[in-house]
Coordinates of C-alpha atoms in Angstrom, one line a residue:
M16 CA -17.1 30.4 -7.7
S17 CA -18.0 32.9 -9.7
L18 CA -15.6 33.7 -12.5
E19 CA -16.6 37.5 -12.4
Q20 CA -15.0 37.6 -8.4
F21 CA -11.3 37.8 -10.1
D22 CA -9.8 39.4 -13.2
A23 CA -6.4 38.5 -14.9
V24 CA -5.1 42.0 -14.9
D25 CA -5.4 42.2 -10.8
V26 CA -3.8 38.7 -10.2
I27 CA -0.8 39.7 -12.5
R28 CA -0.5 43.1 -10.8
T29 CA -0.8 41.6 -7.3
K30 CA 2.4 39.4 -8.2
R31 CA 3.8 41.8 -10.3
D32 CA 4.3 44.1 -7.1
K33 CA 5.5 41.5 -4.8
H34 CA 2.3 40.8 -3.0
H35 CA 0.9 37.3 -2.0
L36 CA -1.6 35.6 -4.5
S37 CA -4.6 34.7 -2.2
P38 CA -6.1 31.3 -2.2
G39 CA -9.3 32.5 -4.4
Q40 CA -7.1 34.5 -6.9
I41 CA -5.0 31.0 -7.3
D42 CA -8.1 29.1 -7.7
W43 CA -9.6 31.2 -10.2
V44 CA -6.6 31.8 -12.3
I45 CA -5.6 28.3 -12.8
D46 CA -9.2 27.3 -13.4
A47 CA -9.8 30.2 -16.0
Y48 CA -6.4 29.3 -17.7
T49 CA -7.0 25.6 -18.0
R50 CA -10.8 26.7 -19.7
G51 CA -9.0 29.0 -21.8
L52 CA -10.5 32.2 -20.4
V53 CA -7.1 33.6 -19.3
A54 CA -5.2 34.2 -22.3
E55 CA -1.9 32.8 -23.0
E56 CA -0.1 36.4 -23.1
Q57 CA -1.6 37.0 -19.2
M58 CA -0.4 33.9 -18.0
S59 CA 2.9 34.5 -19.5
A60 CA 3.0 37.8 -17.7
L61 CA 2.0 36.0 -14.4
A62 CA 4.5 33.3 -14.8
M63 CA 7.1 36.0 -15.3
A64 CA 6.0 37.9 -12.4
I65 CA 6.3 34.6 -10.2
F66 CA 9.8 34.1 -12.2
L67 CA 10.8 37.6 -10.7
N68 CA 9.2 37.4 -7.5
G69 CA 8.8 34.3 -6.1
M70 CA 5.9 32.2 -4.0
N71 CA 5.7 31.4 -0.5
R72 CA 4.9 27.8 0.9
S73 CA 1.0 28.4 1.1
E74 CA 1.2 30.2 -2.5
I75 CA 3.3 27.1 -4.1
E76 CA 1.0 24.4 -1.9
R77 CA -2.4 26.4 -3.4
W78 CA -1.3 26.5 -6.8
T79 CA 0.0 23.1 -6.9
N80 CA -3.7 21.8 -5.5
A81 CA -5.1 24.1 -7.9
M82 CA -3.2 22.3 -10.8
I83 CA -4.5 19.0 -9.4
E84 CA -7.8 19.8 -9.1
S85 CA -7.9 20.8 -12.9
G86 CA -8.3 17.2 -13.8
E87 CA -8.8 13.6 -12.5
R88 CA -7.0 12.0 -9.4
L89 CA -6.3 8.2 -10.0
S90 CA -6.7 5.7 -7.2
Y91 CA -5.7 2.1 -7.1
P92 CA -8.6 0.7 -5.1
G93 CA -8.6 -2.8 -6.1
L94 CA -4.6 -3.1 -4.9
T95 CA -3.9 -4.8 -1.8
V96 CA -0.1 -4.0 -2.0
P97 CA 0.9 -0.2 -0.9
T98 CA 2.0 1.9 -3.9
A99 CA 5.3 4.0 -4.5
D100 CA 6.8 6.1 -7.3
K101 CA 10.2 7.6 -8.1
H102 CA 10.8 11.0 -10.0
S103 CA 13.7 12.1 -11.5
T104 CA 14.5 15.7 -12.6
G105 CA 16.2 14.5 -15.4
G106 CA 20.1 13.8 -16.1
V107 CA 22.3 12.4 -18.8
G108 CA 22.3 8.5 -19.2
D109 CA 19.5 8.2 -16.3
K110 CA 17.6 5.1 -17.0
I111 CA 16.9 4.5 -13.4
T112 CA 13.3 3.9 -13.8
L113 CA 13.9 1.0 -16.4
P114 CA 15.4 -1.5 -13.7
L115 CA 14.0 0.3 -10.7
A116 CA 10.2 -0.4 -11.3
P117 CA 10.6 -4.4 -11.4
L118 CA 13.0 -4.2 -8.6
V119 CA 10.8 -2.4 -6.1
A120 CA 7.9 -4.7 -7.4
V121 CA 9.7 -8.1 -6.4
F122 CA 9.2 -6.7 -2.7
D123 CA 5.3 -6.6 -3.1
V124 CA 5.5 -2.5 -3.3
A125 CA 3.2 -1.6 -6.8
V126 CA 5.2 1.1 -8.9
P127 CA 2.6 3.2 -11.1
Q128 CA 5.3 5.0 -12.9
L129 CA 3.7 7.7 -15.0
S130 CA 7.0 9.1 -17.2
G131 CA 7.5 11.5 -20.0
R132 CA 9.6 11.9 -23.1
G133 CA 12.6 13.8 -23.6
L134 CA 13.0 17.4 -24.5
G135 CA 16.6 18.7 -25.3
H136 CA 19.7 17.0 -23.7
T137 CA 17.8 15.1 -21.1
G138 CA 16.5 11.8 -22.2
G139 CA 12.8 10.7 -22.1
T140 CA 12.0 7.3 -20.3
L141 CA 9.0 6.6 -22.7
D142 CA 11.4 7.3 -25.4
K143 CA 13.7 4.5 -24.4
L144 CA 11.1 2.3 -23.7
E145 CA 9.9 2.7 -27.4
S146 CA 13.0 1.2 -29.0
I147 CA 11.6 -2.2 -27.6
P148 CA 9.6 -3.7 -30.6
G149 CA 5.9 -3.6 -30.1
W150 CA 5.8 -1.8 -26.8
R151 CA 3.4 0.9 -26.1
A152 CA 3.2 3.9 -23.6
N153 CA -0.6 4.8 -23.8
L154 CA -2.6 2.9 -21.4
T155 CA -6.0 3.4 -20.2
N156 CA -6.8 3.8 -16.3
D157 CA -8.3 0.1 -16.4
E158 CA -5.2 -1.0 -18.1
V159 CA -3.0 0.5 -15.7
Q160 CA -5.0 -1.0 -12.7
A161 CA -5.1 -4.5 -14.0
Q162 CA -1.1 -4.3 -14.8
L163 CA -0.3 -3.1 -11.2
A164 CA -2.6 -6.0 -9.8
S165 CA -0.9 -8.7 -12.1
V166 CA 2.7 -7.5 -12.4
G167 CA 3.1 -5.1 -10.1
A168 CA 4.8 -2.6 -12.1
V169 CA 3.5 -0.4 -15.3
I170 CA 5.7 2.6 -16.8
C171 CA 3.3 4.5 -19.4
A172 CA 2.4 7.9 -20.3
A173 CA 0.3 10.0 -18.0
G174 CA -3.4 10.4 -19.8
P175 CA -4.8 13.5 -20.8
G176 CA -7.2 13.9 -17.8
L177 CA -4.0 14.3 -15.3
A178 CA -3.1 18.0 -14.5
P179 CA -4.3 19.5 -17.4
A180 CA -3.4 22.9 -16.2
D181 CA 0.3 21.8 -15.9
K182 CA 0.1 20.4 -19.4
K183 CA -0.5 23.9 -20.4
L184 CA 1.5 25.9 -18.5
Y185 CA 4.2 23.6 -18.9
A186 CA 4.5 24.3 -22.8
L187 CA 4.0 28.2 -22.0
R188 CA 7.1 28.3 -19.6
D189 CA 9.2 26.6 -22.2
V190 CA 8.7 29.2 -24.6
T191 CA 8.8 32.5 -22.2
S192 CA 11.9 31.7 -20.5
T193 CA 10.1 30.8 -17.4
V194 CA 11.4 27.0 -16.8
E195 CA 14.1 27.9 -14.2
C196 CA 11.8 28.7 -11.1
I197 CA 11.5 26.7 -8.3
P198 CA 8.1 27.5 -7.4
L199 CA 6.7 26.8 -11.0
I200 CA 9.2 23.2 -11.1
A201 CA 8.1 22.2 -7.8
S202 CA 4.0 22.7 -8.4
S203 CA 4.6 21.2 -12.2
I204 CA 5.9 18.0 -10.6
M205 CA 4.2 17.7 -7.9
S206 CA 0.7 18.1 -9.1
K207 CA 1.3 15.3 -11.4
K208 CA 2.7 13.0 -9.1
I209 CA 0.0 14.0 -6.2
A210 CA -2.7 13.5 -8.9
E211 CA -1.2 10.0 -9.9
G212 CA -2.5 8.8 -6.4
T213 CA 0.7 7.2 -5.4
G214 CA 1.1 6.6 -1.3
A215 CA 5.1 7.1 -1.5
L216 CA 7.1 9.2 -3.6
V217 CA 11.3 9.4 -3.9
L218 CA 12.7 12.1 -5.4
D219 CA 15.9 11.7 -7.3
V220 CA 17.1 15.6 -7.8
K221 CA 20.0 15.8 -9.9
V222 CA 23.0 18.3 -9.3
G223 CA 25.7 19.0 -11.5
S224 CA 26.7 20.1 -15.2
G225 CA 24.0 17.7 -16.5
A226 CA 21.3 18.8 -14.6
F227 CA 18.6 21.1 -14.6
M228 CA 20.1 22.2 -11.3
K229 CA 23.6 22.9 -11.7
D230 CA 24.0 24.3 -7.8
I231 CA 23.7 22.0 -4.8
D232 CA 21.8 24.9 -2.8
N233 CA 19.1 25.5 -5.7
A234 CA 18.9 21.6 -5.9
R235 CA 18.3 21.4 -2.0
E236 CA 15.7 24.3 -2.3
L237 CA 13.7 22.6 -5.0
A238 CA 14.2 19.2 -3.2
R239 CA 12.8 20.8 0.5
T240 CA 10.1 22.6 -1.6
M241 CA 8.7 19.3 -3.0
V242 CA 8.8 17.0 0.0
D243 CA 7.0 19.6 1.7
L244 CA 4.5 19.8 -0.8
G245 CA 4.0 15.6 -1.0
T246 CA 4.1 15.5 2.9
D247 CA 1.4 18.3 3.3
A248 CA -0.7 16.1 0.7
G249 CA -0.4 13.3 2.7
V250 CA 2.1 11.5 0.4
K251 CA 5.3 10.0 2.2
T252 CA 8.2 12.1 0.0
V253 CA 11.5 11.6 0.6
A254 CA 14.6 13.4 -1.7
L255 CA 17.8 12.3 -2.6
L256 CA 20.4 14.7 -4.4
T257 CA 22.4 12.9 -6.7
N258 CA 25.5 13.5 -8.6
M259 CA 25.0 14.7 -12.3
E260 CA 28.4 16.0 -13.2
S261 CA 29.2 13.0 -15.8
P262 CA 26.7 10.7 -17.4
L263 CA 25.2 8.0 -15.4
G264 CA 26.4 4.5 -16.5
L265 CA 28.0 4.3 -20.1
T266 CA 25.4 5.2 -22.5
A267 CA 23.2 8.0 -23.7
G268 CA 20.7 7.1 -26.1
N269 CA 17.3 5.3 -26.1
A270 CA 18.3 1.5 -27.3
L271 CA 21.8 2.1 -25.6
E272 CA 20.1 2.8 -22.4
V273 CA 17.9 0.0 -22.6
R274 CA 20.6 -2.7 -23.4
E275 CA 22.4 -1.5 -20.3
S276 CA 19.4 -1.2 -17.9
V277 CA 18.7 -5.1 -19.1
E278 CA 22.7 -5.7 -18.1
V279 CA 21.7 -4.5 -14.5
L280 CA 18.7 -6.6 -14.3
A281 CA 20.9 -9.1 -15.2
G282 CA 22.9 -8.7 -12.2
G283 CA 25.7 -6.7 -14.3
G284 CA 25.9 -3.1 -15.3
P285 CA 27.9 -0.1 -14.5
R286 CA 28.5 0.1 -10.8
D287 CA 26.9 3.9 -10.6
V288 CA 23.7 2.7 -12.2
V289 CA 23.3 -0.2 -9.7
D290 CA 24.2 1.7 -6.7
L291 CA 21.7 4.6 -7.6
T292 CA 19.1 1.8 -8.3
V293 CA 19.6 0.0 -5.1
A294 CA 19.6 3.2 -3.3
L295 CA 16.3 4.7 -4.5
A296 CA 14.8 1.2 -4.4
V297 CA 15.5 1.1 -0.7
E298 CA 14.2 4.6 0.1
M299 CA 10.8 3.3 -2.1
L300 CA 10.3 0.6 0.3
A301 CA 10.7 2.3 3.3
A302 CA 8.6 5.2 2.4
A303 CA 5.9 2.4 1.5
G304 CA 6.2 1.0 4.8
K305 CA 8.3 -2.6 3.9
P306 CA 11.7 -1.3 4.9
T307 CA 14.4 -3.7 3.1
D308 CA 17.8 -3.9 3.7
E309 CA 20.5 -3.1 0.8
V310 CA 21.8 -7.0 0.6
R311 CA 18.5 -8.1 -0.2
V312 CA 17.7 -5.8 -2.8
R313 CA 20.9 -6.3 -4.5
T314 CA 20.1 -9.8 -4.3
A315 CA 17.0 -9.8 -6.2
L316 CA 18.9 -8.0 -9.2
A317 CA 21.5 -10.6 -8.9
D318 CA 19.1 -13.8 -9.0
G319 CA 17.0 -12.8 -11.7
R320 CA 13.6 -11.8 -9.9
A321 CA 13.8 -8.4 -10.7
M322 CA 14.6 -9.6 -14.4
D323 CA 11.2 -11.7 -14.1
V324 CA 8.9 -8.4 -13.4
W325 CA 11.1 -6.7 -16.0
R326 CA 9.8 -9.1 -18.8
A327 CA 6.6 -9.5 -17.5
M328 CA 6.1 -5.7 -17.7
I329 CA 7.3 -5.5 -21.0
R330 CA 5.1 -8.0 -22.4
A331 CA 2.1 -6.6 -21.0
Q332 CA 2.5 -3.4 -22.7
G333 CA 2.8 -5.3 -26.2
G334 CA 6.7 -5.4 -26.2
D335 CA 8.8 -8.4 -26.7
P336 CA 11.5 -8.7 -24.1
D337 CA 13.7 -10.6 -26.4
A338 CA 13.5 -8.9 -29.7
P339 CA 16.9 -7.4 -30.7
L340 CA 17.1 -3.8 -30.1
P341 CA 18.0 -1.0 -32.9
T342 CA 21.2 -0.7 -33.7
A343 CA 22.5 2.5 -35.5
K344 CA 23.6 2.4 -39.2
E345 CA 27.0 4.5 -38.5
T346 CA 29.5 4.8 -35.5
E347 CA 32.6 6.8 -35.2
A348 CA 34.9 6.3 -32.2
I349 CA 36.5 9.4 -30.2
V350 CA 40.2 7.9 -29.2
A351 CA 42.8 9.0 -26.4
P352 CA 45.3 11.2 -27.8
A353 CA 47.8 9.8 -25.2
D354 CA 48.2 7.6 -22.2
G355 CA 46.2 9.2 -19.4
V356 CA 43.9 9.1 -16.5
L357 CA 40.2 10.3 -17.7
A358 CA 40.1 13.2 -15.2
R359 CA 36.5 14.9 -16.1
L360 CA 33.8 13.8 -18.6
D361 CA 31.3 16.4 -18.7
A362 CA 27.5 15.4 -18.8
Y363 CA 26.2 18.2 -20.4
G364 CA 28.2 17.8 -23.2
V365 CA 27.8 14.3 -23.8
G366 CA 23.8 15.0 -23.6
V367 CA 24.1 17.3 -26.1
A368 CA 26.2 15.1 -28.4
A369 CA 23.5 12.5 -28.0
W370 CA 21.0 14.7 -28.6
R371 CA 22.7 16.0 -31.7
L372 CA 23.0 12.6 -33.0
G373 CA 19.5 11.9 -33.0
A374 CA 18.6 10.6 -29.8
G375 CA 16.6 13.7 -28.6
R376 CA 14.1 16.2 -29.9
A377 CA 14.0 19.9 -30.3
R378 CA 10.3 19.9 -30.3
K379 CA 8.0 17.6 -28.6
E380 CA 6.6 16.7 -32.1
D381 CA 10.0 15.7 -33.3
P382 CA 10.6 12.0 -33.9
V383 CA 13.7 10.6 -32.2
Q384 CA 16.3 7.9 -33.4
F385 CA 16.0 5.0 -31.3
A386 CA 19.9 3.8 -32.0
A387 CA 21.4 7.4 -31.8
G388 CA 23.6 8.2 -28.8
V389 CA 27.0 8.1 -27.1
E390 CA 28.4 5.0 -25.7
L391 CA 31.2 5.6 -23.3
H392 CA 34.2 3.2 -22.9
A393 CA 35.9 5.1 -19.9
K394 CA 34.7 7.0 -16.9
P395 CA 36.3 9.8 -14.8
G396 CA 39.3 7.9 -13.0
D397 CA 40.1 5.1 -15.4
A398 CA 43.6 4.7 -17.3
V399 CA 43.1 4.8 -20.7
M400 CA 46.0 4.3 -23.4
A401 CA 46.7 6.4 -26.5
G402 CA 44.4 5.3 -29.3
Q403 CA 41.8 3.4 -27.0
P404 CA 38.5 4.7 -27.7
L405 CA 36.8 6.8 -24.9
M406 CA 33.7 7.2 -26.5
T407 CA 31.4 5.4 -29.5
L408 CA 28.7 7.8 -31.5
H409 CA 26.1 6.1 -32.5
T410 CA 23.6 7.8 -35.7
D411 CA 21.6 6.7 -38.6
T412 CA 22.4 9.9 -40.1
P413 CA 26.4 10.6 -40.5
E414 CA 26.0 14.4 -41.2
R415 CA 24.9 14.5 -37.7
F416 CA 28.6 13.5 -36.5
G417 CA 29.9 17.1 -37.1
R418 CA 27.8 18.7 -34.5
A419 CA 28.3 16.2 -31.9
Y420 CA 31.9 16.3 -32.1
E421 CA 31.3 20.3 -31.5
A422 CA 29.4 19.5 -28.5
L423 CA 31.9 17.1 -27.1
E424 CA 34.9 19.8 -27.5
G425 CA 36.4 20.5 -24.0
A426 CA 33.7 18.2 -22.6
W427 CA 36.6 15.9 -21.4
E428 CA 40.1 15.9 -20.3
L429 CA 42.9 13.6 -19.5
A430 CA 45.6 13.9 -16.8
P431 CA 48.8 12.5 -16.8
I432 CA 49.4 8.6 -15.7
G433 CA 49.3 8.3 -12.1
T434 CA 47.1 11.1 -11.4
D435 CA 44.6 10.3 -8.4
I436 CA 41.3 11.0 -9.5
A437 CA 39.0 11.1 -6.4
A438 CA 35.9 9.2 -7.1
S439 CA 32.8 11.4 -6.5
P440 CA 29.7 10.0 -4.4
V441 CA 26.3 9.1 -6.3
V442 CA 24.2 10.5 -3.3
L443 CA 25.1 13.8 -2.1
D444 CA 22.4 14.2 0.3
R445 CA 18.9 13.1 1.7
L446 CA 16.1 15.2 2.7
H447 CA 12.9 14.1 4.3

């Protein structure tokens, strides 16, 4: 295709005036932007036009494909087992990838999990795992292939060759207030996941205060768009809409979440984390053509097989699964002011508190405190006594406590003893 065929101003004008972008326009603008021939301010204008005027299914599919074609596609020619992956849209206390990848690998389905880092109040899987001494996120394609063949699961950073157009556009959207746009979110996620080369994909689309999507109708639209993109690309794709009104489990913060994940792999851990891990594993195995019932999946957590894969996976990436995890230098407890029942615990407030304590970053280049975060001692529906700790704040820098307390003001409330708080389901809906 000749680069003279199209002009950035014409492409912007097309979408500004609420017309559909042609396949040629989309291919050209993504390619030219990736190579630096379309200026940042021009792509900013186009992103805002898409944000305001949307895209139809064929536009989103072509946009996604153009981002895939901007880089390499991975494949796993040496593997004798099917592949499956999971992607979460992000939440508070969402450590599910850690127990899930080794659990699925128990059933002879390989899991190539290319993960990211946290930004803002949602944690990143790589940040969590880097709290394990020695563990490394950056692997070559050959190392990924070898680990999938020998261990069955790998969690690592995506290489620079995977959907480079998305990396540029993602950073631009973050600074131009065009993040919350379903066509751009869906194409960003799915370009990376399709390029990753997995045969099956299960999407965990979070809904609620701690999620990107606060409203179930918007979450359902995002899930539907992503399932259609995956299906059209030949990837068996399923989505679960899951609850993010309250944090998942009892921890939010890197080393704290690793510790909880290991408890799950040891057959324990919080019920909601176990239930969601099992639900996603059942979906991944079915999508990969190896359907297994929930009882067998739970047994693989209880009998140590998933733990064996976890330990092998951590060792394969230089980590020591037996090394002590970092612990915070300072802790402070928030206690119940009276007897009562915890009626509400807002995921967003807890996530922001963990971020302010040092568990997250404001900019991609910022370091994180591995030991920082929030440890919960009660979940909605639990009875508590006056003076009982509701949560413990962890940080190495005690001057951060004040801002964390501010984030938690109004984030929880007690109801009188005897109040019946209905348990919220973890899985809200399923799309395929």
